[in-house]
mmCIF file of C-alpha atoms in Angstrom:
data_model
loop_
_atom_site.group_PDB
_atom_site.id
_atom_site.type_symbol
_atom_site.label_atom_id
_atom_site.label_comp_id
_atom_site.label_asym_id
_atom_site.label_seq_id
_atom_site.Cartn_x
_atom_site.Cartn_y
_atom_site.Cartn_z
ATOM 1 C CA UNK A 116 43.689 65.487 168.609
ATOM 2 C CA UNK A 117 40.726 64.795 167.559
ATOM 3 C CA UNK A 118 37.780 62.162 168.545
ATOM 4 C CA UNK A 119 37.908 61.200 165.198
ATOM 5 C CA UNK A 120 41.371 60.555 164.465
ATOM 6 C CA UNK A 121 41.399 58.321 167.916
ATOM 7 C CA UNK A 122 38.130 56.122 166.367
ATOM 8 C CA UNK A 123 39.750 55.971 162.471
ATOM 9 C CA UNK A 124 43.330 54.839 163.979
ATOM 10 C CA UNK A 125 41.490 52.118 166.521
ATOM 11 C CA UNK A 126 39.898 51.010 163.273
ATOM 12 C CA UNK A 127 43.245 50.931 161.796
ATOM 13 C CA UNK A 128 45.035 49.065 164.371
ATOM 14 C CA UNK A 129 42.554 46.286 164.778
ATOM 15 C CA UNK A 130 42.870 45.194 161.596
ATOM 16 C CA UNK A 131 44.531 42.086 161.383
ATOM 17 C CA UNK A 132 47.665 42.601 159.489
ATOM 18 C CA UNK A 133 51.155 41.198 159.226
ATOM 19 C CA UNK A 134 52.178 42.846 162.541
ATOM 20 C CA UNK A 135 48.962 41.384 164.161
ATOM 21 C CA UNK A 136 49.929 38.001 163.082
ATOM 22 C CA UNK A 137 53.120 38.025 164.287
ATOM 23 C CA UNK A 138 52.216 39.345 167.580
ATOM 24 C CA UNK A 139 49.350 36.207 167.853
ATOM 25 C CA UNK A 140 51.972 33.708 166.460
ATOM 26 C CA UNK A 141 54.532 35.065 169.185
ATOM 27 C CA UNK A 142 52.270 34.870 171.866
ATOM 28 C CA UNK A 143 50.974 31.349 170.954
ATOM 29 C CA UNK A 144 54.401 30.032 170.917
ATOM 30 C CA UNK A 145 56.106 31.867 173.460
ATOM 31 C CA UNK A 146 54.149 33.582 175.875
ATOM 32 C CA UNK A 147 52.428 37.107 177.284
ATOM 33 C CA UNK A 148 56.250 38.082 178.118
ATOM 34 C CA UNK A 149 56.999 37.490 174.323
ATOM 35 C CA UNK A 150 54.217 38.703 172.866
ATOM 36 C CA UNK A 151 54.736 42.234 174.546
ATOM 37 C CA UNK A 152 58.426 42.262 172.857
ATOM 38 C CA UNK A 153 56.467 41.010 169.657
ATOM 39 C CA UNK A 154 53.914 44.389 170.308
ATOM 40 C CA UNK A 155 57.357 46.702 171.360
ATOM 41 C CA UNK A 156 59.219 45.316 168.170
ATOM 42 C CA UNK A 157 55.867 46.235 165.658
ATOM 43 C CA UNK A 158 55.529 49.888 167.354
ATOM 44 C CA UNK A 159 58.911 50.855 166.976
ATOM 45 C CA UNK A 160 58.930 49.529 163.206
ATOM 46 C CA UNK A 161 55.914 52.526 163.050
ATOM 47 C CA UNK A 162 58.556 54.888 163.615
ATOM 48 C CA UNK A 163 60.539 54.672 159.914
ATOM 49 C CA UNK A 164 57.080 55.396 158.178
ATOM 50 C CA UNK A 165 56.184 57.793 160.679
ATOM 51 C CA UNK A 166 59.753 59.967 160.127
ATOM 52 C CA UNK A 167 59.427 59.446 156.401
ATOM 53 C CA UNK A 168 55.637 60.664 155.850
ATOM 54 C CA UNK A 169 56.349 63.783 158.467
ATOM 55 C CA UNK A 170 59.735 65.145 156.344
ATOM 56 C CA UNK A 171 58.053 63.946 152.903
ATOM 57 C CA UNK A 172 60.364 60.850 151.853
ATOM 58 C CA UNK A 173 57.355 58.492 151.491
ATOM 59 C CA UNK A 174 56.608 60.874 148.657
ATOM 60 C CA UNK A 175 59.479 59.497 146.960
ATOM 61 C CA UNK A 176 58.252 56.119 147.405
ATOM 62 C CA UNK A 177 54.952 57.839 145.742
ATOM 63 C CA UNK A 178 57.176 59.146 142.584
ATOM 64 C CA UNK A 179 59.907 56.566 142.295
ATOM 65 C CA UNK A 180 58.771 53.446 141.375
ATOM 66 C CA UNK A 181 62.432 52.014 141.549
ATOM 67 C CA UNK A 182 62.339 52.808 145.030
ATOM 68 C CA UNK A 183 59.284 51.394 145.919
ATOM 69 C CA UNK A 184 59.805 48.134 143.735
ATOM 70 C CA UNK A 185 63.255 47.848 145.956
ATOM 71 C CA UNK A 186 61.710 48.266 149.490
ATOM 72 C CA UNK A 187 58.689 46.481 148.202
ATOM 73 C CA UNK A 188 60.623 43.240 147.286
ATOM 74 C CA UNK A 189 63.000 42.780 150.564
ATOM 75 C CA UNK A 190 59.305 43.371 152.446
ATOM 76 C CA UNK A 191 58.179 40.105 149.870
ATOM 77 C CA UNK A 192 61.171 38.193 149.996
ATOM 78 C CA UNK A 193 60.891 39.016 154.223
ATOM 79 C CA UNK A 194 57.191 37.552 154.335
ATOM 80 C CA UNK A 195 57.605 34.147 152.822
ATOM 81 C CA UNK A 196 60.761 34.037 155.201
ATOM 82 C CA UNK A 197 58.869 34.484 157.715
ATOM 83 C CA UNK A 198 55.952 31.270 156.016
ATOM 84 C CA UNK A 199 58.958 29.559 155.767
ATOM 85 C CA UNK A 200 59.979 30.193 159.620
ATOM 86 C CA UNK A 201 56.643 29.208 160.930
ATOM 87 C CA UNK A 202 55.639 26.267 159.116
ATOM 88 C CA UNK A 203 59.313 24.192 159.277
ATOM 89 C CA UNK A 204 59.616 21.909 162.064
ATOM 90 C CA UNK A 205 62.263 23.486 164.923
ATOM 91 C CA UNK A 206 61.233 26.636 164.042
ATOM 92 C CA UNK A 207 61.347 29.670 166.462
ATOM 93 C CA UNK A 208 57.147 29.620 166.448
ATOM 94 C CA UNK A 209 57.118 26.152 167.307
ATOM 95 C CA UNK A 210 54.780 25.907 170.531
ATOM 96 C CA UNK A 211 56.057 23.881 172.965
ATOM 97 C CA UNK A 212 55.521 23.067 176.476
ATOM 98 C CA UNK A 213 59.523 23.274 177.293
ATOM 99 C CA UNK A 214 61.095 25.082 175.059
ATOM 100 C CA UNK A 215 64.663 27.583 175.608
ATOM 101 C CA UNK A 216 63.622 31.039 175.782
ATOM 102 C CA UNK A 217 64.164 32.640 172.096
ATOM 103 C CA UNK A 218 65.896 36.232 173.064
ATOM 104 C CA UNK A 219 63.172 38.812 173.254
ATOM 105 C CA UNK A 220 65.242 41.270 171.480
ATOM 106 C CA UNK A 221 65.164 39.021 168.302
ATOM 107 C CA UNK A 222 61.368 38.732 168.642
ATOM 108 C CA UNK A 223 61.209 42.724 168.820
ATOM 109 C CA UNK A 224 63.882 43.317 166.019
ATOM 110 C CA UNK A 225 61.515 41.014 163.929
ATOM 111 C CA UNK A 226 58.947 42.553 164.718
ATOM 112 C CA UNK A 227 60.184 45.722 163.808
ATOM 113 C CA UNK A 228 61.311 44.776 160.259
ATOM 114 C CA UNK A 229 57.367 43.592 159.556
ATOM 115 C CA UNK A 230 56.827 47.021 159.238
ATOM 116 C CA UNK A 231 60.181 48.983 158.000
ATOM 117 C CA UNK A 232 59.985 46.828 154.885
ATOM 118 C CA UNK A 233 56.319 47.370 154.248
ATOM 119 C CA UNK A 234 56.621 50.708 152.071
ATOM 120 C CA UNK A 235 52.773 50.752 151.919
ATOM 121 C CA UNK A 236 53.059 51.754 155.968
ATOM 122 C CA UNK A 237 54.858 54.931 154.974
ATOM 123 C CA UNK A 238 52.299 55.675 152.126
ATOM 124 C CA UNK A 239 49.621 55.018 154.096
ATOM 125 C CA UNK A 240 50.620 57.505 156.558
ATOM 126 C CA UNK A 241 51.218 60.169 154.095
ATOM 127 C CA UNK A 242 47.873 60.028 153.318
ATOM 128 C CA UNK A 243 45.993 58.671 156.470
ATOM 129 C CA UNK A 244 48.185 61.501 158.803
ATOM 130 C CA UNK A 245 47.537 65.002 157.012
ATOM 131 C CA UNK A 246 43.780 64.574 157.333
ATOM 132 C CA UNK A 247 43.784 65.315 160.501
ATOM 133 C CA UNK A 248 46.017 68.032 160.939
ATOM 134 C CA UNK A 249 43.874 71.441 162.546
ATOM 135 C CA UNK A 250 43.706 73.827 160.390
ATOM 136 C CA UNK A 251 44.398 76.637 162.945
ATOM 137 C CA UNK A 252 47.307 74.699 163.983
ATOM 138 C CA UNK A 253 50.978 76.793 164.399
ATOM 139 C CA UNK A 254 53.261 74.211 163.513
ATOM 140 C CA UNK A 255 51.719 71.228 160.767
ATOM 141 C CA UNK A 256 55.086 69.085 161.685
ATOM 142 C CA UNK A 257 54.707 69.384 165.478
ATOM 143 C CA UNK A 258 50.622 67.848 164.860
ATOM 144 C CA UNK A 259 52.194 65.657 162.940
ATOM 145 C CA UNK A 260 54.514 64.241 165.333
ATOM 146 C CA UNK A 261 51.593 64.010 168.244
ATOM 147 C CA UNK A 262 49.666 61.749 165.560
ATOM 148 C CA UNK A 263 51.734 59.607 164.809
ATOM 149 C CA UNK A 264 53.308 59.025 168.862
ATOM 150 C CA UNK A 265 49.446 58.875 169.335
ATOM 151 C CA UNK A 266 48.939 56.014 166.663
ATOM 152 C CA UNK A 267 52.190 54.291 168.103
ATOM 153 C CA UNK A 268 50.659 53.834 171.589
ATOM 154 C CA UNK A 269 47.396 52.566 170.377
ATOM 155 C CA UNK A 270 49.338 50.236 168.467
ATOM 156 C CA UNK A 271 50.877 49.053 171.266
ATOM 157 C CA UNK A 272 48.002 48.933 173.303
ATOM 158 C CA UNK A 273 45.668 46.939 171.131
ATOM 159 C CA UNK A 274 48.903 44.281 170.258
ATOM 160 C CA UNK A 275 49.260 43.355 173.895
ATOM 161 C CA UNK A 276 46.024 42.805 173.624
ATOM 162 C CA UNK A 277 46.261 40.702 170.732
ATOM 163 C CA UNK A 278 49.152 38.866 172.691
ATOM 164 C CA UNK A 279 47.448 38.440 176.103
ATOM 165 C CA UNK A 280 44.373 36.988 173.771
ATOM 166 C CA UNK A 281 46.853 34.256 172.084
ATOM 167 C CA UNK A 282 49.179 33.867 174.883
ATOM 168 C CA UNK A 283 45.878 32.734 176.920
ATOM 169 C CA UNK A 284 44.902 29.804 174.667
ATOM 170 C CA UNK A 285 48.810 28.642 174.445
ATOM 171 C CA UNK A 286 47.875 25.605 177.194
ATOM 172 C CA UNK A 287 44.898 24.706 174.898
ATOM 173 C CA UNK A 288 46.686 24.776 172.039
ATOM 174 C CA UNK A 289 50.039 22.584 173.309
ATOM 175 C CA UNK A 290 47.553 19.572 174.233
ATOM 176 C CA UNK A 291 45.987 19.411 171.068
ATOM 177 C CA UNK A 292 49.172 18.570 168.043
ATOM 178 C CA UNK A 293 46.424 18.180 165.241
ATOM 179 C CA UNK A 294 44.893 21.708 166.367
ATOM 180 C CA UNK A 295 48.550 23.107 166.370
ATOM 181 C CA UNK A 296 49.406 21.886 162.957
ATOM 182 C CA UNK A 297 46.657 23.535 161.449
ATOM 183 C CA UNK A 298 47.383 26.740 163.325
ATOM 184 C CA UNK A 299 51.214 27.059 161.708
ATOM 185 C CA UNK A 300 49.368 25.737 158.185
ATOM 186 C CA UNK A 301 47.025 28.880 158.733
ATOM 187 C CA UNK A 302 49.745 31.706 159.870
ATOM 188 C CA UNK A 303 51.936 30.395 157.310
ATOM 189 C CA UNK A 304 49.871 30.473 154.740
ATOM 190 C CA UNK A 305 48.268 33.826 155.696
ATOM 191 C CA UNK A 306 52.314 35.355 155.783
ATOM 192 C CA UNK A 307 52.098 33.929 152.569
ATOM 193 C CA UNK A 308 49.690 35.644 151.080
ATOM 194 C CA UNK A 309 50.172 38.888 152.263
ATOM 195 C CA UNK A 310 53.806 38.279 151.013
ATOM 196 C CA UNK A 311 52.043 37.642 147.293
ATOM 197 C CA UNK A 312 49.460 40.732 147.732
ATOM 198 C CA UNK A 313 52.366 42.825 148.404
ATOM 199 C CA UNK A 314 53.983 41.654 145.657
ATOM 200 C CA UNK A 315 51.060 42.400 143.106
ATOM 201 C CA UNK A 316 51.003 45.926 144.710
ATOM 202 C CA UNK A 317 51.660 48.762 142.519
#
């Protein structure tokens, strides 16, 4: 594994995408605890792309453009859901001082679907993964594999991160309403907009 491949995917993962969102939303409203199952949920939604790149199914996402229309609109349709979800009032990302726990298996499995309905995750690691493979390497899919387990934990790495950074100003924001309401406004809005930029994706 190359130095390299350890900088580009860092580069990668600190982008702030949907999965980063969601993991600073979760962590505002709920917690560190919940923003970890926020970070657990977006890894694990890794894997589908991962599997589909390494046996050469995102290729048919490449080819078919049925098939990529199809995943690309439940990933749309998904996004403004989630706008929706933020921005309403009792919504699960309200933050709240007392609030019941929302089950941290739902935060993960949402977290998860961020990414399994993103088709552009598995194209982008059809073409971000085979760069790096050695080319005195025995077995391609093997590499392949240790990539993309590599990229997982880096993902999850840099989203607790993300989570302990949001979960820290949660106090901060719950005494300030005006500063909240802008907040949802901004995550909504941004969910929004990557839901439309997906949408416009070819």
């Amino acid at each position: 594994m190359s130095l390299e491949f350890i900088l580009t995917s860092l580069v990668v993962v600190l982008l702030p995408g949907t999965g980063v969102l969601y993991t600073l939303a979760v962590g505002l409203s709920r917690g560190f605890k919940a923003s970890i199952a926020a970070a657990v949920g977006c890894t694990f939604g890794i894997i589908p792309a991962a599997v589909a790149s390494i046996i050469g199914l995102a290729a048919v996402l490449h080819t078919s453009a049925l098939a990529f229309q199809i995943l690309k609109y439940a990933g749309v349709a998904y996004l403004f859901f989630m706008a929706w979800n933020i921005v309403k009032d009792g919504g699960p990302m309200d933050i709240e001082e007392e609030k019941s726990p929302r089950s941290l298996v739902k935060i993960a499995v949402t977290g998860a679907l961020i990414n399994v309905l993103n088709p552009k995750l598995s194209l982008f690691f059809l073409a971000f993964l085979p760069q790096f493979i050695s080319p005195a390497s025995a077995s391609s899919t093997h590499e392949l594999v240790q990539l993309a387990l590599a990229f997982m934990v880096m993902t999850f790495i840099v989203f607790v991160g993300y989570g302990a950074f949001s979960a820290s100003a949660r106090t901060y924001i719950i005494s300030r309403p005006s500063v909240l309401r802008w907040i949802k406004r901004g995550f909504a809005g941004t969910f929004g907009f990557l839901g439309l930029k997906l949408a416009t994706s070819d």
